[in-house]
Short mmCIF file of C-alpha atoms in Angstrom, two decimals:
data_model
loop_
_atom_site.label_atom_id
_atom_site.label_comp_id
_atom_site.label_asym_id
_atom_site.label_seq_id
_atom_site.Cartn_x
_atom_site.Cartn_y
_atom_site.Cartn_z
CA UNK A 17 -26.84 9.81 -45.93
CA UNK A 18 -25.58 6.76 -44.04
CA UNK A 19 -25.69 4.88 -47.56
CA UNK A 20 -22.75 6.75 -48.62
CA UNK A 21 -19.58 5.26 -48.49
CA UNK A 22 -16.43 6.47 -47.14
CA UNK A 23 -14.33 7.30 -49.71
CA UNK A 24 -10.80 6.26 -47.94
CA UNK A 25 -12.32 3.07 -45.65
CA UNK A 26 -14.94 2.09 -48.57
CA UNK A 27 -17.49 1.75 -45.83
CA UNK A 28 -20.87 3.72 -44.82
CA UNK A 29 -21.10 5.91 -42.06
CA UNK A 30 -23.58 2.71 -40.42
CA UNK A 31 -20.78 0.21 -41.02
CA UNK A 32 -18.41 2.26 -39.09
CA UNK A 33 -19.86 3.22 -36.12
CA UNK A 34 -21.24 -0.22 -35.80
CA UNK A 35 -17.46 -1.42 -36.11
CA UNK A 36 -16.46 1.27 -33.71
CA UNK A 37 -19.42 0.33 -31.58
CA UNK A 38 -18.60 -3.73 -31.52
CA UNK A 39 -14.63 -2.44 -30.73
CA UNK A 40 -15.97 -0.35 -27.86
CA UNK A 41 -18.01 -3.60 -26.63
CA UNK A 42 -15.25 -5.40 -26.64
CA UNK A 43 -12.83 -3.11 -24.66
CA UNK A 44 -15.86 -2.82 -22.15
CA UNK A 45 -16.50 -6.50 -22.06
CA UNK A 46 -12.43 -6.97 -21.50
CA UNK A 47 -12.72 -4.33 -19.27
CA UNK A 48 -15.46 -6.01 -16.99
CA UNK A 49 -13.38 -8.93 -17.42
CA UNK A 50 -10.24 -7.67 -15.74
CA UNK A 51 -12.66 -5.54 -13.10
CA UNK A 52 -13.76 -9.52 -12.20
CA UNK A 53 -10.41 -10.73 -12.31
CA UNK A 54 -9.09 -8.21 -9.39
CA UNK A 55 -12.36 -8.47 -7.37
CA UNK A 56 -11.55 -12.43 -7.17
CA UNK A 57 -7.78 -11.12 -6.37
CA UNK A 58 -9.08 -8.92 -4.23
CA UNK A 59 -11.42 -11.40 -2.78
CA UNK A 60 -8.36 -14.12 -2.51
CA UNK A 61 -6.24 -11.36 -0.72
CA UNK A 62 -8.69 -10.83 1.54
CA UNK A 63 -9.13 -14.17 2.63
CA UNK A 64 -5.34 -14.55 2.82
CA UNK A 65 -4.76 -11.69 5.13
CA UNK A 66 -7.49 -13.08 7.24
CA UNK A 67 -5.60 -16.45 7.43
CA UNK A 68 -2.30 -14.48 8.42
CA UNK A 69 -3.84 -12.46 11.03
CA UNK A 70 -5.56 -15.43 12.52
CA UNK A 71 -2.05 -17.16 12.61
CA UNK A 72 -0.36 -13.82 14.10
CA UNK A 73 -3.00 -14.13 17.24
CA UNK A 74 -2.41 -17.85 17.48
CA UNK A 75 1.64 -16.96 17.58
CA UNK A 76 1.17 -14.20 19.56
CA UNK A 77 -0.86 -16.77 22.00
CA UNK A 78 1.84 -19.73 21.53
CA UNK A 79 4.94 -16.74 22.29
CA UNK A 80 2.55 -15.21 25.42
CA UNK A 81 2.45 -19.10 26.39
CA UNK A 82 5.92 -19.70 25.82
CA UNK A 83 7.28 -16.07 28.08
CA UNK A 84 5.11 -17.36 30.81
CA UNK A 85 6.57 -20.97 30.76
CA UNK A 86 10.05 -19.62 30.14
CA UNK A 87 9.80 -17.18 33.11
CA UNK A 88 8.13 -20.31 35.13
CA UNK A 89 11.53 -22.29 34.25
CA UNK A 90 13.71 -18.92 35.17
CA UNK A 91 12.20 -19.40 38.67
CA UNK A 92 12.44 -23.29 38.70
CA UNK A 93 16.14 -22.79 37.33
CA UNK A 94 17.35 -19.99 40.38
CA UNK A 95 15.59 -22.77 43.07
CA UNK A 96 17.82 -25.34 41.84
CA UNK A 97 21.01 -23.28 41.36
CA UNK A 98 20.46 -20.57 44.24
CA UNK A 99 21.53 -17.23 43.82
CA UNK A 100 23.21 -15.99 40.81
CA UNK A 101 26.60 -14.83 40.84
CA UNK A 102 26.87 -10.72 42.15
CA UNK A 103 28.92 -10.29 38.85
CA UNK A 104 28.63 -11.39 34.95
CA UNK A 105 30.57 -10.05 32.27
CA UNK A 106 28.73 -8.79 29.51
CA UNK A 107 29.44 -12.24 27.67
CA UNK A 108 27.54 -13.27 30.84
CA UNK A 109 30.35 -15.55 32.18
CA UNK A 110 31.44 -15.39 35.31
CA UNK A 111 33.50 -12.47 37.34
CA UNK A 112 35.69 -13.37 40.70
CA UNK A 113 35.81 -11.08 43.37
CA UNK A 114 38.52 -12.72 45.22
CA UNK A 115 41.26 -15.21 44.38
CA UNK A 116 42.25 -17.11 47.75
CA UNK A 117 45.08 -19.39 48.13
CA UNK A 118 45.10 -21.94 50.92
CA UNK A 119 48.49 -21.86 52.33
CA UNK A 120 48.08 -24.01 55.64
CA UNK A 121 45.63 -25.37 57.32
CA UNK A 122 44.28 -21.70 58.78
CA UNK A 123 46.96 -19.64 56.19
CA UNK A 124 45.33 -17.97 53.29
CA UNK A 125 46.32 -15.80 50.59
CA UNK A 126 43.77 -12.78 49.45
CA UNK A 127 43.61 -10.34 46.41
CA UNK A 128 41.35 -9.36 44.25
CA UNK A 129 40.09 -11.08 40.85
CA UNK A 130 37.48 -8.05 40.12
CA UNK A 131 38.30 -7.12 36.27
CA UNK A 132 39.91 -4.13 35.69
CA UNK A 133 36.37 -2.06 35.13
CA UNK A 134 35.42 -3.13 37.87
CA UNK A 135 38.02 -1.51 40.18
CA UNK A 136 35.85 0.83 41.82
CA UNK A 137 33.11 -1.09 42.79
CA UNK A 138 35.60 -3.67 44.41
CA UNK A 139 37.20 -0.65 46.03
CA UNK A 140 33.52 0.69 47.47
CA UNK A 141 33.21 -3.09 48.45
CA UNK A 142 36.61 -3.62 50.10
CA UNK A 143 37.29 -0.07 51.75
CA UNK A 144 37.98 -1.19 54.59
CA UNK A 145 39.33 -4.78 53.97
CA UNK A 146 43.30 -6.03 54.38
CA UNK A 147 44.41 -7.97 51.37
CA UNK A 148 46.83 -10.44 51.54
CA UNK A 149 48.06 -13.13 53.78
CA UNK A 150 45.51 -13.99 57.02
CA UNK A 151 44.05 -16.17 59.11
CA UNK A 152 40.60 -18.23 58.17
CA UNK A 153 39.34 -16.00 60.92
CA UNK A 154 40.06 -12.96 59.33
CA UNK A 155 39.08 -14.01 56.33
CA UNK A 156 35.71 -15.04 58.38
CA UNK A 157 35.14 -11.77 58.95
CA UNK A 158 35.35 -10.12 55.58
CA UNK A 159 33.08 -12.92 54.38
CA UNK A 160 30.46 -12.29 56.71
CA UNK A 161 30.83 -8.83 55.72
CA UNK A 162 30.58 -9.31 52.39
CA UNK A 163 27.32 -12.05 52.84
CA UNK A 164 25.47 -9.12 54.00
CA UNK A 165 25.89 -7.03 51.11
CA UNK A 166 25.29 -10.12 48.55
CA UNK A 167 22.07 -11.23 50.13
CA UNK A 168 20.50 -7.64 50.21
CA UNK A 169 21.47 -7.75 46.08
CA UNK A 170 19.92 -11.50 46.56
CA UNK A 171 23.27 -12.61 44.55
CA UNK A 172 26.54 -14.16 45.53
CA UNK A 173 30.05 -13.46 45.05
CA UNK A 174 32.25 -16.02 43.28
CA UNK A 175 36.26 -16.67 44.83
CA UNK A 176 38.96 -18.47 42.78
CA UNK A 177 39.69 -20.57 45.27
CA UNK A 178 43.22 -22.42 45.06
CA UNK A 179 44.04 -25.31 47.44
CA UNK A 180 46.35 -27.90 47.74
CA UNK A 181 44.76 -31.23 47.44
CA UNK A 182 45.02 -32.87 50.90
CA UNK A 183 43.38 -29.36 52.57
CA UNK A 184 40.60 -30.51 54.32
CA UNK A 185 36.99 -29.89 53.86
CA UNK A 186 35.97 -28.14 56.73
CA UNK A 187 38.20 -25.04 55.01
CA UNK A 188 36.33 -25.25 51.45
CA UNK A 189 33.27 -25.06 53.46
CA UNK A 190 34.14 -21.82 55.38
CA UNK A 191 34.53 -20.09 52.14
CA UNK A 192 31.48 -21.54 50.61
CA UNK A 193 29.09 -19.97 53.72
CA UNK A 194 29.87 -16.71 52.21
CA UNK A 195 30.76 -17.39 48.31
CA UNK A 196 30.23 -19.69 45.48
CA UNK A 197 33.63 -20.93 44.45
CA UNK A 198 35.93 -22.35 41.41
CA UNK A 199 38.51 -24.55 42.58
CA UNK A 200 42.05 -25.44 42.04
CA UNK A 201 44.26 -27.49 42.76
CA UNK A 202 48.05 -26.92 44.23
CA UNK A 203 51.10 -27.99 43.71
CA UNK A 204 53.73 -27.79 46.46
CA UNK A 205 55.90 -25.48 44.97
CA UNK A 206 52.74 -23.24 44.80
CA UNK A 207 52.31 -23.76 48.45
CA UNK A 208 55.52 -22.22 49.31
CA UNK A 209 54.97 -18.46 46.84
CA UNK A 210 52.20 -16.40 48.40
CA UNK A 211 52.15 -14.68 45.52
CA UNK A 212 50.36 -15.62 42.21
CA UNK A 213 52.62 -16.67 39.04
#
């Protein structure tokens, strides 16, 4: 029976399942091939994940290195500057508490620099302060005052200082035993205003 032919294909029944069997062969073979083809893929992906998760622990080691040397630099950083200033904007710049004019040699001029959200923690700060003209004495006492409340916040207040140029240096460092200051220089029509332009 396999001797007869197939009328349509003009093959025997032999000829075509051993064509049908040498087509399945070579699906399976192709097949196997691509089965080899992703296990090396595989085998290569493998290999490179285990490469980028050895290099995640040694970057996670290098950033754990570089956090503690970063904090150690924080620490060298507030030896060498001191304190740091009671109050930063969000920008992180710095925020005055007072602006002082130097009027005379013991004349000031006090009011406050605090930005405008800060108005009620000046007010808590200042209740029961005096703005505007006094003595260095006076003024003595407020910064004393406010020293106490800085160093249990282990910060320090800033002043916009203004001064005319030939004040001496003994009054710059009155204010600085209680604040860190900017300065300013005065011009002698300033001198005469006590209040700010």
């Amino acid at each position: 029976m396999s001797s007869l032919k197939n009328p349509i294909l003009g093959m025997t029944l032999a000829e075509q399942s051993f064509i049908v069997l040498f087509i399945l062969l070579i699906f399976i073979a192709s097949l196997l091939e691509q089965k080899k083809d992703n296990e090396t893929q595989a085998i290569l992906l493998e290999k490179e994940i285990l490469k980028l998760k050895e290099k995640i622990d040694t970057d996670a080691d290098h950033i754990k290195e570089l956090k503690k040397e970063n904090i150690y630099l924080a620490q060298v950083l507030k030896k060498a500057r001191g304190k740091p200033s009671c109050w930063t904007s969000p920008s992180n710049s710095i925020e005055f508490l007072f602006r002082v004019k130097i009027i005379e040699k013991d004349s000031l001029f006090v009011e406050s620099a605090a930005p405008d959200y800060r108005s009620n923690e000046f007010k808590k700060i200042t209740k029961n302060i005096r703005l505007g003209s006094m003595s260095q004495k006076e003024f003595a006492k407020i910064g004393q005052n406010i020293k106490e409340l800085s160093d249990s916040k282990e910060c320090v207040f800033f002043v916009d200082l203004h001064r005319p140029a030939s004040i001496e240096s003994k009054q710059i460092e009155l204010i600085e035993k209680w604040f860190y200051k900017k300065i300013s220089n005065l011009r002698e029509d300033d001198l005469k205003n006590t209040e700010w332009n």
